[in-house]
Amino acid sequence: MSHGILTALRDASGAPALPELDVIRILVVDDDPQARVLIEMALSEARFRPVLDVAANVRAGLERIRQDEHDVYLIDQHLPDGTGVDLITEARTHGAHKPFILLTGYGSLALDEEALHAGASDYVEKHMVTAQLERSVRYALRTWQATRLLHDQDEQLRHAQKMEAIGRLAGGVAHDFNNLLTAIIGYTDLISEHLEETTPAYRDVGEIRKAADRGAGLTRQLLAFSRKQFLTPTVLDLNDTVSGLRQMLPRAIGEHIRTTIRLAPDLAKVKADASRMEQVLVNLALNARDAMPEGGDLMIETSNVTLTEPRLRAEGLGLRPGFYVMLSIIDTGSGMDESTRERAFEPFFTTKPLGKGTGLGLATVYGIVDQSGGGVSLESGPGLGTIVRIYLPATTAIEPPRAPEVQRISKDAGTETVLLVEDNEAVRDLTARALRRRGYAVHEARDGDSALHWMQTSGVRPHLLLTDVVMPGLSGPNLAARLIQLHPNLRVLYMSGYTDDVGAVNGNFWAGVPLLQKPFTPASLAERVRLALDAPIGELR
């Protein structure tokens, strides 16, 4: 409720209970001059403190109801310009959702049915208000609260399902685009190797490559939204993240915006990818900048918070109650209306003019935070600015010391035999061509079953299995497991477009050699293949 002091209650089982109102604001629509006195006397010993307003007719009553400043409405049936039932019907038609109680000098079954059909929660005969009105008000509000709670939970579920569906679609599109971009980027690089840098053709191919790189950037943002990007979580202090961007942000958002940073002392640690959290902060700062073209204020704050069930419901978060670290970004910009807020985190939704934005900034924030186990809440209104709150679970874990990296100096060419398994023909052709140019003998297979059959019948023992993770039929990890039984010294390198594939390789055949992420270039392909071939067997399994 927007009025009154809410006291959070719990039932005996410990489940969240509906809040009680200490103060209830009541609108009485009645032309009787004694109506206020009558209602005040009837509620003089109520368990809540009533605050009354009075409207004398249907027209005035509808205007006050439209302002939505009350918790419950008491409507007299007989009014100078209409009936109470007509008022309730019209108010409901225009979106009024608070409870109505009809007051009448006499009751009947027909009036009862008519009032309930119009949308009244109850009706009370005037000579019974002292005995019945408090109970009627309390029960009407409890019923309304329960209905609203179910409605809010249903809306949260609907929103979560919508975002999940959009995320699956975005992830699938990004996965397919990664294969396309791998071929485009790879072939442009292969062509560039045979062109003089001063020729027009070299410059044209370079423009194709730039466009493909931009496409790869969009694909990464789609993967971020769909929570299928590659993350490297570490124990992180968000104060350090904000401090590290303190000098850069003002230059990025412009001098016309005043930036204030408030960092909580003794801020708890979180487990998140440091570079992605920087991306979250930059995206939100740029979004705030765009909402303040004439200048304004931007405030960045960190704090430790305990999220209770009432607060989680109020902010529409699907997180568990507990201890979290909050990063909030507050601006004094133009704000968002309700329809914009509802779609703010959808990919490609933007209020900017055509060509001025991709609509992926907030979608990327949503995906990164969600994939990190946190949540995002948004508070905004037209002309009221925007508050975005990022919540990440606090952790007491300690980051282990990093082992020094071993620098491997290796050429990118070789003469070994590579078994290449990839169901996408364009990617398979490019990969085989790039490796053959560097001296490798490559056998191609379009799926795991074909590769297994070749291994069993050819008599050739390849040095490296280079395979996509998800393919029709036999998956990459399952293929690797079966081939290693036939050839224990076989080295394995996986290719993948998003992190759903990584979950499939987190087994006995995943360690040591980095995953080859799509889209890749011929140079990065050659480097990863060489590293896989040069690594000792013990590092690979």
Coordinates of C-alpha atoms in Angstrom, one line a residue:
M1 CA 0.0 0.0 0.0
S2 CA 1.1 3.5 -0.6
H3 CA -0.5 4.9 2.5
G4 CA -0.2 3.8 6.2
I5 CA 2.6 2.1 8.1
L6 CA 3.1 -1.5 7.1
T7 CA 4.0 -4.0 9.7
A8 CA 5.3 -7.2 8.3
L9 CA 3.8 -10.3 9.9
R10 CA 4.5 -14.0 9.7
D11 CA 2.2 -16.9 10.5
A12 CA 3.2 -19.7 12.8
S13 CA 4.8 -21.7 9.9
G14 CA 7.3 -18.8 9.2
A15 CA 5.8 -18.2 5.8
P16 CA 5.3 -14.5 4.8
A17 CA 2.0 -13.1 5.9
L18 CA 0.0 -10.2 4.5
P19 CA 0.9 -6.8 6.0
E20 CA -1.5 -5.1 8.4
L21 CA -2.3 -1.4 8.0
D22 CA -2.0 0.8 11.1
V23 CA -3.6 3.7 9.2
I24 CA -6.4 3.3 6.6
R25 CA -7.5 6.1 4.3
I26 CA -11.2 5.9 3.5
L27 CA -13.2 7.8 0.9
V28 CA -16.8 8.1 1.8
V29 CA -19.1 9.0 -1.1
D30 CA -22.4 10.1 0.5
D31 CA -24.5 13.2 0.3
D32 CA -25.7 12.9 3.9
P33 CA -24.1 15.7 6.0
Q34 CA -23.9 13.3 8.9
A35 CA -22.1 10.6 6.9
R36 CA -18.6 11.5 8.3
V37 CA -19.8 11.5 11.9
L38 CA -21.6 8.2 11.4
I39 CA -18.5 6.5 10.0
E40 CA -16.2 8.0 12.6
M41 CA -18.4 6.7 15.4
A42 CA -18.7 3.2 13.8
L43 CA -14.9 3.0 13.6
S44 CA -14.0 4.7 16.8
E45 CA -12.8 1.5 18.4
A46 CA -11.3 -0.1 15.3
R47 CA -7.9 -1.8 15.3
F48 CA -6.7 0.8 12.8
R49 CA -6.8 4.6 12.7
P50 CA -9.2 5.7 10.0
V51 CA -8.5 8.9 8.0
L52 CA -11.7 10.0 6.2
D53 CA -12.5 12.1 3.1
V54 CA -16.0 12.7 1.9
A55 CA -17.4 13.3 -1.6
A56 CA -21.1 14.2 -2.0
N57 CA -22.0 12.8 -5.4
V58 CA -21.0 10.4 -8.1
R59 CA -19.1 12.9 -10.2
A60 CA -16.9 14.1 -7.2
G61 CA -16.5 10.5 -6.0
L62 CA -15.2 9.3 -9.4
E63 CA -12.7 12.2 -9.5
R64 CA -11.3 11.3 -6.1
I65 CA -11.2 7.6 -7.0
R66 CA -9.3 8.5 -10.1
Q67 CA -6.6 10.2 -8.0
D68 CA -6.0 6.8 -6.2
E69 CA -5.2 8.4 -2.8
H70 CA -7.3 6.0 -0.6
D71 CA -7.2 2.4 0.5
V72 CA -10.9 1.6 0.6
Y73 CA -14.1 3.3 -0.7
L74 CA -17.5 3.4 1.1
I75 CA -20.2 4.2 -1.4
D76 CA -23.8 5.1 -0.6
Q77 CA -26.3 3.5 -2.9
H78 CA -28.6 6.6 -3.2
L79 CA -26.7 9.6 -4.5
P80 CA -28.0 12.9 -6.1
D81 CA -26.7 12.1 -9.6
G82 CA -26.8 8.3 -9.7
T83 CA -26.5 5.1 -7.7
G84 CA -23.6 3.6 -5.8
V85 CA -23.7 0.5 -8.0
D86 CA -23.4 2.7 -11.1
L87 CA -20.4 4.5 -9.6
I88 CA -18.7 1.3 -8.7
T89 CA -19.3 -0.1 -12.2
E90 CA -17.9 3.0 -13.9
A91 CA -14.9 3.2 -11.6
R92 CA -14.0 -0.4 -12.2
T93 CA -14.3 0.2 -16.0
H94 CA -11.7 2.9 -15.7
G95 CA -9.2 0.7 -13.8
A96 CA -10.0 1.3 -10.1
H97 CA -8.7 -1.7 -8.2
K98 CA -9.1 -0.9 -4.5
P99 CA -12.0 -2.4 -2.6
F100 CA -15.5 -0.9 -2.6
I101 CA -18.1 -1.4 0.2
L102 CA -21.7 -0.4 -0.7
L103 CA -23.7 1.4 2.0
T104 CA -27.5 1.2 1.8
G105 CA -30.5 2.0 4.0
Y106 CA -31.9 -1.5 3.4
G107 CA -30.6 -4.6 1.9
S108 CA -31.9 -7.3 -0.4
L109 CA -30.7 -10.3 -2.2
A110 CA -31.1 -8.6 -5.6
L111 CA -29.0 -5.6 -4.4
D112 CA -26.4 -7.9 -3.0
E113 CA -26.0 -9.7 -6.3
E114 CA -26.0 -6.4 -8.2
A115 CA -23.3 -4.9 -6.0
L116 CA -21.1 -7.9 -6.3
H117 CA -21.5 -8.1 -10.1
A118 CA -20.5 -4.4 -10.2
G119 CA -17.3 -5.1 -8.3
A120 CA -18.1 -4.4 -4.7
S121 CA -16.3 -6.4 -2.0
D122 CA -19.2 -6.2 0.4
Y123 CA -22.3 -4.2 1.3
V124 CA -23.4 -2.9 4.8
E125 CA -26.8 -1.7 5.8
K126 CA -26.5 1.7 7.5
H127 CA -28.3 0.7 10.7
M128 CA -25.6 -2.1 11.1
V129 CA -22.5 0.0 10.5
T130 CA -21.5 0.1 14.1
A131 CA -21.5 -3.7 14.3
Q132 CA -20.3 -4.6 10.9
L133 CA -18.3 -1.8 9.2
E134 CA -14.9 -2.5 10.9
R135 CA -15.1 -6.2 10.0
S136 CA -16.2 -5.4 6.5
V137 CA -13.3 -2.9 6.0
R138 CA -10.7 -5.3 7.4
Y139 CA -11.9 -8.3 5.4
A140 CA -12.3 -6.3 2.2
L141 CA -8.7 -5.0 2.5
R142 CA -7.4 -8.5 3.4
T143 CA -9.1 -10.0 0.3
W144 CA -7.7 -7.2 -1.9
Q145 CA -4.2 -7.6 -0.5
A146 CA -4.3 -11.4 -1.1
T147 CA -5.6 -10.9 -4.6
R148 CA -2.9 -8.3 -5.3
L149 CA -0.2 -10.5 -3.9
L150 CA -1.3 -13.4 -6.2
H151 CA -1.5 -10.9 -9.1
D152 CA 2.0 -9.6 -8.4
Q153 CA 3.5 -13.1 -8.1
D154 CA 1.7 -14.1 -11.4
E155 CA 3.2 -11.0 -13.1
Q156 CA 6.6 -11.8 -11.8
L157 CA 6.3 -15.4 -13.1
R158 CA 5.0 -14.2 -16.4
H159 CA 7.8 -11.7 -16.7
A160 CA 10.4 -14.3 -15.8
Q161 CA 8.9 -16.8 -18.4
K162 CA 8.9 -14.0 -21.0
M163 CA 12.6 -13.1 -20.3
E164 CA 13.5 -16.8 -20.3
A165 CA 11.8 -17.3 -23.7
I166 CA 13.5 -14.3 -25.2
G167 CA 16.8 -15.4 -23.7
R168 CA 16.5 -18.8 -25.3
L169 CA 15.7 -17.2 -28.6
A170 CA 18.5 -14.7 -28.3
G171 CA 21.0 -17.5 -27.3
G172 CA 19.9 -19.6 -30.2
V173 CA 20.3 -16.8 -32.7
A174 CA 23.6 -15.8 -31.3
H175 CA 24.8 -19.4 -31.5
D176 CA 23.9 -19.6 -35.2
F177 CA 25.4 -16.2 -35.9
N178 CA 28.6 -17.3 -34.3
N179 CA 29.0 -20.0 -36.9
L180 CA 28.2 -17.5 -39.7
L181 CA 30.6 -14.9 -38.3
T182 CA 33.3 -17.5 -37.9
A183 CA 33.1 -18.2 -41.6
I184 CA 33.0 -14.5 -42.6
I185 CA 35.8 -13.5 -40.3
G186 CA 37.9 -16.5 -41.2
Y187 CA 37.6 -16.1 -45.0
T188 CA 38.3 -12.4 -44.8
D189 CA 41.5 -13.1 -43.0
L190 CA 42.5 -15.8 -45.4
I191 CA 41.9 -13.4 -48.4
S192 CA 43.8 -10.6 -46.6
E193 CA 46.9 -12.9 -46.4
H194 CA 47.2 -12.8 -50.2
L195 CA 46.6 -9.1 -50.7
E196 CA 48.9 -6.2 -50.7
E197 CA 48.0 -3.7 -48.0
T198 CA 48.0 -0.8 -50.5
T199 CA 45.4 -2.3 -52.8
P200 CA 41.7 -1.3 -52.8
A201 CA 40.7 -4.9 -52.5
Y202 CA 42.6 -5.1 -49.1
R203 CA 40.8 -2.1 -47.8
D204 CA 37.4 -3.5 -49.0
V205 CA 38.1 -6.8 -47.2
G206 CA 39.0 -4.8 -44.2
E207 CA 35.6 -3.1 -44.2
I208 CA 34.0 -6.5 -44.4
R209 CA 36.1 -7.6 -41.4
K210 CA 35.1 -4.5 -39.4
A211 CA 31.4 -5.2 -40.0
A212 CA 31.9 -8.8 -39.0
D213 CA 33.6 -7.6 -35.8
R214 CA 30.6 -5.4 -35.0
G215 CA 28.4 -8.3 -35.6
A216 CA 30.5 -10.4 -33.2
G217 CA 30.1 -7.6 -30.6
L218 CA 26.3 -7.7 -30.9
T219 CA 26.4 -11.5 -30.6
R220 CA 28.4 -11.2 -27.4
Q221 CA 25.7 -8.8 -26.1
L222 CA 23.0 -11.3 -27.0
L223 CA 24.8 -14.1 -25.3
A224 CA 25.2 -11.8 -22.2
F225 CA 21.4 -11.3 -22.1
S226 CA 20.6 -15.0 -22.6
R227 CA 23.1 -15.8 -19.8
K228 CA 25.2 -18.0 -22.1
Q229 CA 28.3 -15.9 -22.3
F230 CA 31.7 -17.0 -20.9
L231 CA 32.3 -15.7 -17.4
T232 CA 35.4 -15.9 -15.2
P233 CA 34.1 -15.2 -11.7
T234 CA 36.5 -14.2 -9.0
V235 CA 36.1 -12.8 -5.5
L236 CA 35.5 -9.2 -6.2
D237 CA 35.2 -5.9 -4.2
L238 CA 32.7 -3.7 -6.1
N239 CA 34.2 -0.7 -4.5
D240 CA 37.4 -1.5 -6.5
T241 CA 35.3 -1.8 -9.6
V242 CA 33.7 1.6 -9.2
S243 CA 37.0 3.2 -8.1
G244 CA 38.8 1.8 -11.1
L245 CA 36.3 3.6 -13.4
R246 CA 36.2 6.8 -11.4
Q247 CA 38.5 8.7 -13.8
M248 CA 37.1 7.2 -17.0
L249 CA 33.3 7.7 -16.4
P250 CA 33.2 11.5 -16.5
R251 CA 35.0 11.5 -19.8
A252 CA 32.6 8.9 -21.2
I253 CA 29.4 10.6 -20.1
G254 CA 30.4 14.2 -20.5
E255 CA 31.2 17.2 -18.4
H256 CA 27.5 18.4 -18.4
I257 CA 26.7 15.6 -15.9
R258 CA 27.8 15.8 -12.3
T259 CA 29.0 12.5 -11.0
T260 CA 28.9 11.6 -7.3
I261 CA 30.3 8.3 -5.9
R262 CA 29.5 7.0 -2.4
L263 CA 31.3 3.8 -1.5
A264 CA 30.2 1.9 1.6
P265 CA 33.1 1.1 4.1
D266 CA 33.6 -2.6 4.9
L267 CA 31.7 -3.6 1.8
A268 CA 31.3 -7.4 1.5
K269 CA 32.8 -9.2 -1.4
V270 CA 30.9 -10.8 -4.3
K271 CA 31.8 -13.5 -6.8
A272 CA 31.6 -12.1 -10.3
D273 CA 33.5 -11.5 -13.5
A274 CA 35.5 -8.3 -12.9
S275 CA 35.4 -7.2 -16.6
R276 CA 31.7 -7.9 -16.9
M277 CA 30.9 -5.9 -13.8
E278 CA 32.8 -3.0 -15.3
Q279 CA 30.6 -3.5 -18.4
V280 CA 27.5 -3.4 -16.2
L281 CA 28.6 -0.1 -14.6
V282 CA 29.6 1.5 -17.9
N283 CA 26.3 0.5 -19.6
L284 CA 24.2 1.9 -16.8
A285 CA 26.2 5.2 -16.8
L286 CA 25.8 5.6 -20.5
N287 CA 22.1 4.8 -20.3
A288 CA 21.8 7.5 -17.6
R289 CA 23.8 10.0 -19.8
D290 CA 21.3 9.5 -22.7
A291 CA 18.4 10.3 -20.3
M292 CA 20.1 13.6 -19.4
P293 CA 20.9 15.3 -22.7
E294 CA 20.7 18.8 -21.1
G295 CA 22.8 17.7 -18.0
G296 CA 22.0 16.4 -14.6
D297 CA 23.3 14.4 -11.7
L298 CA 24.5 10.8 -11.6
M299 CA 25.1 9.1 -8.3
I300 CA 26.8 5.7 -7.9
E301 CA 26.5 4.0 -4.5
T302 CA 27.5 0.7 -3.0
S303 CA 26.1 -0.8 0.3
N304 CA 25.5 -4.0 2.2
V305 CA 21.9 -4.9 2.3
T306 CA 19.7 -7.6 3.8
L307 CA 16.9 -8.5 1.4
T308 CA 13.8 -9.6 3.2
E309 CA 10.8 -11.3 1.5
P310 CA 8.7 -8.0 1.7
R311 CA 11.4 -6.1 0.1
L312 CA 12.0 -8.7 -2.6
R313 CA 8.3 -8.6 -3.4
A314 CA 8.3 -4.8 -3.5
E315 CA 11.2 -4.7 -6.0
G316 CA 9.9 -7.6 -8.0
L317 CA 13.0 -9.7 -7.5
G318 CA 13.1 -13.5 -7.7
L319 CA 16.1 -13.9 -5.3
R320 CA 16.3 -15.7 -2.0
P321 CA 16.2 -13.6 1.2
G322 CA 19.6 -13.0 2.5
F323 CA 22.7 -10.8 2.6
Y324 CA 23.6 -9.0 -0.6
V325 CA 25.9 -6.3 -2.0
M326 CA 24.0 -3.5 -3.7
L327 CA 25.3 -1.3 -6.5
S328 CA 22.9 1.5 -7.3
I329 CA 23.0 4.0 -10.2
I330 CA 20.7 7.0 -9.8
D331 CA 20.1 9.7 -12.4
T332 CA 17.9 12.8 -12.6
G333 CA 17.0 12.2 -16.2
S334 CA 13.7 12.0 -18.1
G335 CA 12.6 8.8 -16.5
M336 CA 10.4 6.0 -17.9
D337 CA 6.7 5.5 -18.0
E338 CA 5.2 2.1 -17.1
S339 CA 5.2 0.6 -20.5
T340 CA 8.8 1.5 -21.0
R341 CA 9.8 0.0 -17.6
E342 CA 8.1 -3.2 -18.4
R343 CA 10.2 -3.7 -21.6
A344 CA 13.4 -2.0 -20.4
F345 CA 15.5 -5.2 -20.2
E346 CA 14.3 -6.7 -23.5
P347 CA 16.9 -7.0 -26.2
F348 CA 16.6 -4.6 -29.1
F349 CA 14.0 -2.5 -27.2
T350 CA 15.0 1.2 -27.3
T351 CA 13.3 4.6 -27.0
K352 CA 16.1 6.2 -29.0
P353 CA 15.8 7.4 -32.6
L354 CA 16.5 4.9 -35.3
G355 CA 20.2 4.3 -35.7
K356 CA 21.0 5.8 -32.3
G357 CA 21.1 2.7 -30.2
T358 CA 21.0 -1.1 -30.4
G359 CA 18.6 -1.6 -27.4
L360 CA 21.1 -4.1 -25.8
G361 CA 22.6 -1.9 -23.0
L362 CA 20.1 -2.8 -20.2
A363 CA 19.5 -6.3 -21.7
T364 CA 23.3 -7.0 -21.3
V365 CA 23.2 -5.7 -17.7
Y366 CA 20.3 -8.0 -16.9
G367 CA 22.0 -11.1 -18.4
I368 CA 25.3 -10.5 -16.7
V369 CA 23.8 -9.9 -13.3
D370 CA 21.4 -12.9 -13.6
Q371 CA 24.2 -15.2 -14.8
S372 CA 26.2 -14.0 -11.7
G373 CA 23.4 -15.1 -9.4
G374 CA 22.0 -11.6 -8.7
G375 CA 19.1 -9.5 -9.6
V376 CA 18.2 -6.1 -11.0
S377 CA 15.4 -3.7 -9.9
L378 CA 14.3 -0.6 -11.7
E379 CA 12.5 2.4 -10.2
S380 CA 11.5 5.2 -12.5
G381 CA 8.7 7.6 -13.6
P382 CA 8.3 10.3 -16.2
G383 CA 10.3 13.3 -15.1
L384 CA 11.4 11.6 -11.9
G385 CA 14.7 10.1 -13.0
T386 CA 15.7 6.4 -12.7
I387 CA 17.2 4.2 -10.0
V388 CA 18.8 0.9 -11.1
R389 CA 19.8 -1.4 -8.2
I390 CA 22.1 -4.3 -8.8
Y391 CA 22.0 -7.0 -6.1
L392 CA 24.8 -9.7 -5.9
P393 CA 25.0 -12.4 -3.2
A394 CA 27.7 -11.5 -0.7
T395 CA 30.4 -14.1 -0.2
T396 CA 33.0 -14.9 2.5
A397 CA 35.1 -16.9 0.1
I398 CA 38.8 -15.9 -0.3
E399 CA 40.3 -15.6 -3.7
P400 CA 43.2 -18.2 -3.9
P401 CA 46.5 -16.9 -5.0
R402 CA 47.0 -17.1 -8.7
A403 CA 49.7 -19.4 -10.0
P404 CA 52.2 -17.7 -12.3
E405 CA 51.3 -18.2 -15.9
V406 CA 53.7 -20.4 -17.9
Q407 CA 54.5 -18.7 -21.2
R408 CA 54.6 -21.1 -24.0
I409 CA 56.4 -19.9 -27.1
S410 CA 55.2 -21.9 -30.0
K411 CA 54.9 -21.6 -33.7
D412 CA 51.4 -21.8 -35.2
A413 CA 52.2 -24.4 -37.9
G414 CA 52.7 -28.1 -37.8
T415 CA 52.6 -31.4 -39.7
E416 CA 50.4 -33.4 -37.3
T417 CA 47.1 -35.0 -38.2
V418 CA 43.9 -33.4 -37.0
L419 CA 40.5 -35.0 -36.9
L420 CA 38.0 -32.1 -37.4
V421 CA 34.4 -32.7 -36.4
E422 CA 31.9 -29.9 -37.1
D423 CA 28.3 -30.1 -38.3
N424 CA 28.3 -26.6 -39.8
E425 CA 29.7 -26.9 -43.3
A426 CA 31.0 -23.3 -43.6
V427 CA 32.9 -23.5 -40.3
R428 CA 34.2 -26.9 -41.1
D429 CA 35.5 -25.9 -44.5
L430 CA 37.1 -22.7 -43.2
T431 CA 38.8 -24.5 -40.3
A432 CA 40.2 -27.3 -42.5
R433 CA 41.5 -24.8 -45.0
A434 CA 43.2 -22.6 -42.4
L435 CA 44.9 -25.7 -40.8
R436 CA 46.0 -27.1 -44.1
R437 CA 47.6 -23.8 -45.0
R438 CA 49.7 -24.2 -41.9
G439 CA 50.9 -27.7 -42.8
Y440 CA 48.5 -29.9 -40.9
A441 CA 46.9 -33.0 -42.3
V442 CA 43.2 -32.6 -41.7
H443 CA 40.4 -35.3 -41.9
E444 CA 36.9 -33.8 -41.9
A445 CA 33.8 -35.3 -40.4
R446 CA 30.3 -33.8 -40.3
D447 CA 29.2 -35.5 -37.1
G448 CA 30.4 -37.7 -34.3
D449 CA 29.3 -41.0 -35.8
S450 CA 31.2 -40.3 -39.0
A451 CA 34.3 -39.5 -37.0
L452 CA 34.0 -42.6 -34.9
H453 CA 33.6 -44.8 -38.0
W454 CA 36.6 -43.2 -39.7
M455 CA 38.7 -43.8 -36.6
Q456 CA 37.7 -47.4 -36.4
T457 CA 38.3 -48.2 -40.1
S458 CA 41.0 -45.9 -41.5
G459 CA 43.9 -47.2 -39.5
V460 CA 45.1 -43.5 -39.0
R461 CA 45.8 -42.3 -35.5
P462 CA 45.3 -38.5 -35.4
H463 CA 47.2 -36.4 -33.0
L464 CA 44.3 -34.1 -32.2
L465 CA 40.6 -34.2 -32.1
L466 CA 39.1 -30.7 -32.8
T467 CA 35.4 -31.0 -32.3
D468 CA 32.3 -28.9 -31.8
V469 CA 30.6 -29.6 -28.5
V470 CA 26.9 -29.8 -29.5
M471 CA 26.2 -31.7 -32.7
P472 CA 23.3 -33.9 -34.0
G473 CA 23.8 -37.4 -32.7
L474 CA 27.0 -38.0 -30.8
S475 CA 28.1 -34.9 -28.9
G476 CA 31.7 -33.7 -28.9
P477 CA 32.5 -34.8 -25.3
N478 CA 30.9 -38.3 -25.8
L479 CA 32.9 -38.6 -29.1
A480 CA 36.1 -37.6 -27.2
A481 CA 35.4 -40.2 -24.5
R482 CA 35.0 -43.0 -27.0
L483 CA 38.0 -42.0 -29.2
I484 CA 40.3 -41.8 -26.2
Q485 CA 39.4 -45.4 -25.4
L486 CA 40.7 -46.3 -28.8
H487 CA 43.7 -43.9 -28.8
P488 CA 44.7 -42.9 -25.2
N489 CA 47.3 -40.4 -26.4
L490 CA 44.7 -38.4 -28.4
R491 CA 44.6 -34.7 -27.5
V492 CA 41.3 -32.9 -27.5
L493 CA 40.3 -29.3 -28.3
Y494 CA 36.7 -28.2 -28.2
M495 CA 35.0 -25.4 -30.2
S496 CA 31.9 -23.7 -28.8
G497 CA 29.6 -20.7 -29.3
Y498 CA 28.2 -20.3 -25.8
T499 CA 28.4 -21.5 -22.2
D500 CA 25.6 -24.1 -22.4
D501 CA 28.2 -26.1 -24.4
V502 CA 30.8 -25.6 -21.6
G503 CA 28.5 -27.4 -19.1
A504 CA 28.7 -30.4 -21.4
V505 CA 32.5 -30.5 -21.3
N506 CA 33.0 -30.0 -17.5
G507 CA 34.0 -33.6 -17.1
N508 CA 36.9 -35.9 -17.4
F509 CA 37.9 -34.4 -20.7
W510 CA 38.0 -30.7 -19.8
A511 CA 41.0 -29.0 -18.4
G512 CA 44.3 -27.4 -19.3
V513 CA 43.7 -26.3 -22.9
P514 CA 41.5 -23.3 -23.3
L515 CA 38.2 -23.7 -25.1
L516 CA 38.2 -22.2 -28.6
Q517 CA 35.4 -19.7 -28.6
K518 CA 33.4 -18.9 -31.8
P519 CA 33.7 -16.7 -33.7
F520 CA 37.5 -17.3 -34.1
T521 CA 40.1 -16.2 -36.6
P522 CA 42.5 -18.5 -38.5
A523 CA 45.3 -17.1 -36.3
S524 CA 43.5 -17.9 -33.0
L525 CA 42.6 -21.3 -34.3
A526 CA 46.2 -22.1 -35.2
E527 CA 47.4 -20.8 -31.8
R528 CA 45.0 -23.0 -29.8
V529 CA 45.6 -26.1 -32.0
R530 CA 49.4 -25.7 -31.4
L531 CA 48.9 -25.2 -27.7
A532 CA 46.8 -28.3 -27.5
L533 CA 49.3 -30.4 -29.4
D534 CA 52.3 -29.1 -27.4
A535 CA 50.7 -29.5 -24.0
P536 CA 51.7 -32.7 -22.0
I537 CA 48.9 -35.3 -21.9
G538 CA 48.5 -34.9 -18.1
E539 CA 47.4 -31.3 -18.6
L540 CA 44.6 -32.2 -20.9
R541 CA 42.8 -34.9 -18.8

